[in-house]
Coordinates of N, CA and C in Angstrom, one line a residue:
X614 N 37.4 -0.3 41.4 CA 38.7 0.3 41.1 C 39.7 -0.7 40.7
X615 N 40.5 -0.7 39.8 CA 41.6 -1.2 39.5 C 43.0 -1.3 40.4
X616 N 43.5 -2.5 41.1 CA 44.6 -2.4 41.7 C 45.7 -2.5 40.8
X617 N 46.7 -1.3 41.0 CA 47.9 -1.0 40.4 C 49.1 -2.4 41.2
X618 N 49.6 -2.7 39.9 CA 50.9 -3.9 40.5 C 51.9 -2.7 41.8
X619 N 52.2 -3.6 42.8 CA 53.2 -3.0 43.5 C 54.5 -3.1 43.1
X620 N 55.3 -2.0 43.2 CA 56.5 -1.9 42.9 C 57.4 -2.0 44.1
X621 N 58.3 -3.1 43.8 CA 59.4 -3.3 44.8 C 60.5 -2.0 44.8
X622 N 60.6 -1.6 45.4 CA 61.6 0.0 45.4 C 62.8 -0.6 46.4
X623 N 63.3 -1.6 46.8 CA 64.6 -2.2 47.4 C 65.6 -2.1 46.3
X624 N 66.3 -2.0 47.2 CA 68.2 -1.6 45.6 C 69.1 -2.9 46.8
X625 N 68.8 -4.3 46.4 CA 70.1 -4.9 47.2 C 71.7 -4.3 46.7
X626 N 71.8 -3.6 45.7 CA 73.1 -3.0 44.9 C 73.1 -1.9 45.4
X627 N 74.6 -1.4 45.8 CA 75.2 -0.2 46.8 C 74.8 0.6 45.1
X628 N 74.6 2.2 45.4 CA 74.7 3.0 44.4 C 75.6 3.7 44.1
X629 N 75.8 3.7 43.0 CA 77.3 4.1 42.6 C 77.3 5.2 41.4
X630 N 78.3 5.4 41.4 CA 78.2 7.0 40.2 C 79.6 7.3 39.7
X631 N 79.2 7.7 38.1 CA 80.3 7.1 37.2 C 81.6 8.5 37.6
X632 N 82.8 8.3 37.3 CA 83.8 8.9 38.1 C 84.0 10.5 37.5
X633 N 84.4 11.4 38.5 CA 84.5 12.3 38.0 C 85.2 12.7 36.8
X634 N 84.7 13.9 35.8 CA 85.6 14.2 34.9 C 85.7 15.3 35.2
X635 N 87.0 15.7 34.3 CA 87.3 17.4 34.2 C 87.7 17.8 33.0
X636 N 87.3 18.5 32.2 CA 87.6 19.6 31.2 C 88.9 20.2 31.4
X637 N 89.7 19.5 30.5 CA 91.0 20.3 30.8 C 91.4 22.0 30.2
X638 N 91.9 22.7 31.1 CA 91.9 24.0 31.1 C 93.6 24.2 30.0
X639 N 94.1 25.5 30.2 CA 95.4 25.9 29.7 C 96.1 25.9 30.7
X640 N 95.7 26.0 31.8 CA 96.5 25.9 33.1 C 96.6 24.8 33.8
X641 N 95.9 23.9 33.0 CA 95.6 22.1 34.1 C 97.3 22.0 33.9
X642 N 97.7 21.3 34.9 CA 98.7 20.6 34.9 C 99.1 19.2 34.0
X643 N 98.0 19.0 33.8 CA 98.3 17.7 32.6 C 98.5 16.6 33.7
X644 N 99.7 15.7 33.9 CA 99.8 14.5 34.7 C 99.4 14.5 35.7
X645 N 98.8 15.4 36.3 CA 98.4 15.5 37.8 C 99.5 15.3 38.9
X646 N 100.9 15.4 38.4 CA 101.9 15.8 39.6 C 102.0 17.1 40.5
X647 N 101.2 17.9 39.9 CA 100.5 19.0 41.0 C 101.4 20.0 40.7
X648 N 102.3 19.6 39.5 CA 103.5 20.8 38.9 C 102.8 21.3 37.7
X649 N 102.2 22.5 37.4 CA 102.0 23.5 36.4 C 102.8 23.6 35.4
X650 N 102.4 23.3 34.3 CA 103.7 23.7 32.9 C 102.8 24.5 32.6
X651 N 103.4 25.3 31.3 CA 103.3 26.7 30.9 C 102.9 27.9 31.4
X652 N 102.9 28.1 33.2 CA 103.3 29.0 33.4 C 101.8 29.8 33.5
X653 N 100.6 28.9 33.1 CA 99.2 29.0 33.2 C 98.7 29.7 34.1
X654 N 99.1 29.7 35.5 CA 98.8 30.3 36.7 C 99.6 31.7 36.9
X655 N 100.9 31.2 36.5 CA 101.5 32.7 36.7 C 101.1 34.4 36.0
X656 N 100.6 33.4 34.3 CA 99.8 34.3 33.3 C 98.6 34.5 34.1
X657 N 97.7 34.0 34.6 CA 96.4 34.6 35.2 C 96.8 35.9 36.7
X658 N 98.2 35.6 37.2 CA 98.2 36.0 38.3 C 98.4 37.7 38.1
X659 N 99.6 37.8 37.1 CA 99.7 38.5 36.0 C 98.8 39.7 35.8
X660 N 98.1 38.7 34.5 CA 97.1 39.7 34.5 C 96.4 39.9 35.9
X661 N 96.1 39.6 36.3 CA 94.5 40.1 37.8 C 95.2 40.9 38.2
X662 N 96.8 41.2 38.3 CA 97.5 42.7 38.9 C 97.4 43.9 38.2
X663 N 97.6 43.3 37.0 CA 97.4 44.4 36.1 C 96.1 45.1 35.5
X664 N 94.8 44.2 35.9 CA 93.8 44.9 36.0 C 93.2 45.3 37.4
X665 N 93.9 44.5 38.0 CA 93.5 45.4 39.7 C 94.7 47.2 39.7
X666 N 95.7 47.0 39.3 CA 96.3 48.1 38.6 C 95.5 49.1 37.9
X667 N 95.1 48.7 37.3 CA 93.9 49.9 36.4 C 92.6 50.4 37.3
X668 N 92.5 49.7 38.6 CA 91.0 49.9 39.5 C 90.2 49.0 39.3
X669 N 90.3 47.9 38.8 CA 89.0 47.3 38.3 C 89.0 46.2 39.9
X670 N 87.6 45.7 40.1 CA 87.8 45.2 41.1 C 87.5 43.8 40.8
X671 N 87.3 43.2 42.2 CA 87.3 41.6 41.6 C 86.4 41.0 40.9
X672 N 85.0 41.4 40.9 CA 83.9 41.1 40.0 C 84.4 41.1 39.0
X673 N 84.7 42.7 38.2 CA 85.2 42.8 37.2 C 86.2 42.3 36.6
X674 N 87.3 41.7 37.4 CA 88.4 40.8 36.8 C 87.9 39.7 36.5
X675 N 87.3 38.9 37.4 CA 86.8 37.5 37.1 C 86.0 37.7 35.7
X676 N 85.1 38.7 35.6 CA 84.2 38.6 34.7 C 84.9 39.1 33.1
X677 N 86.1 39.7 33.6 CA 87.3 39.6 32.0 C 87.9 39.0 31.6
X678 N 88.3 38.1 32.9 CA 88.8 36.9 32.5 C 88.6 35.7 32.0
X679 N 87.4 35.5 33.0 CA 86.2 33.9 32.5 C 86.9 33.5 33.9
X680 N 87.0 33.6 35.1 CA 87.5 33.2 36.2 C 86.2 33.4 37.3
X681 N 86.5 32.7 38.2 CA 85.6 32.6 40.0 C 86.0 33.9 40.4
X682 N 85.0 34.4 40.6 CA 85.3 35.6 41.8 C 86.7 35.1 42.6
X683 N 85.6 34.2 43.6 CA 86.8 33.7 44.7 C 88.1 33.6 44.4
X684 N 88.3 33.0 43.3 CA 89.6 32.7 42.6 C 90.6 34.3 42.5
X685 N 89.9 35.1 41.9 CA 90.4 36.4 41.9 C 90.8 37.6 43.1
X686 N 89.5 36.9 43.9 CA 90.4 37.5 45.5 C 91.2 36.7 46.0
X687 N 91.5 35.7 46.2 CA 92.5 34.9 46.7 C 93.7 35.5 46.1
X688 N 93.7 35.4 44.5 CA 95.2 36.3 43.8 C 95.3 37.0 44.4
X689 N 94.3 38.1 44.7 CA 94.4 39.7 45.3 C 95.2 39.7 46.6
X690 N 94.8 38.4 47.4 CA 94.7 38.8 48.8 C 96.4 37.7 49.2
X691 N 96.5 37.0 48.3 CA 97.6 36.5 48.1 C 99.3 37.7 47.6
X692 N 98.3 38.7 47.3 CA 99.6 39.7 46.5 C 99.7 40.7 47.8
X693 N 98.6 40.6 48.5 CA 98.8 41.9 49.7 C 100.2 41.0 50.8
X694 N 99.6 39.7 51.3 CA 100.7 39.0 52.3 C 101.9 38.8 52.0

């Protein structure tokens, strides 16, 4: 049988990974001072009342909006408190 060369599998180099990105939305805040311009969030909140208004529930809102479920109950449960 043929002996296969051994492969050294040691990493003396810490592993690292290239930095996060994000897809900016209409609602990103832009500079990242954690202050919202145009109002991006208030339009989403907006609407989710006004289709929770009609009966529609959260599945269904997220899924007309292009939104996270979770995202959509949080609005919800943020408008009851």
């Amino acid at each position: 049988s043929q002996a296969s060369p051994r492969m050294d599998m040691r990493c003396d180099a810490p592993a690292t990974r290239p930095p996060a990105t994000r897809t900016p939305t209409t609602d990103d805040p832009g500079d990242g001072d954690g202050v919202a311009s145009g109002g991006g969030e208030e339009a989403l909140r907006r609407d989710v009342y006004e289709l929770a208004d009609q009966g529609l529930a959260a599945p269904q809102i997220a899924r007309r909006l292009d939104e996270h479920v979770g995202k959509i109950e949080l609005v919800l449960a943020l408008r009851r408190a």
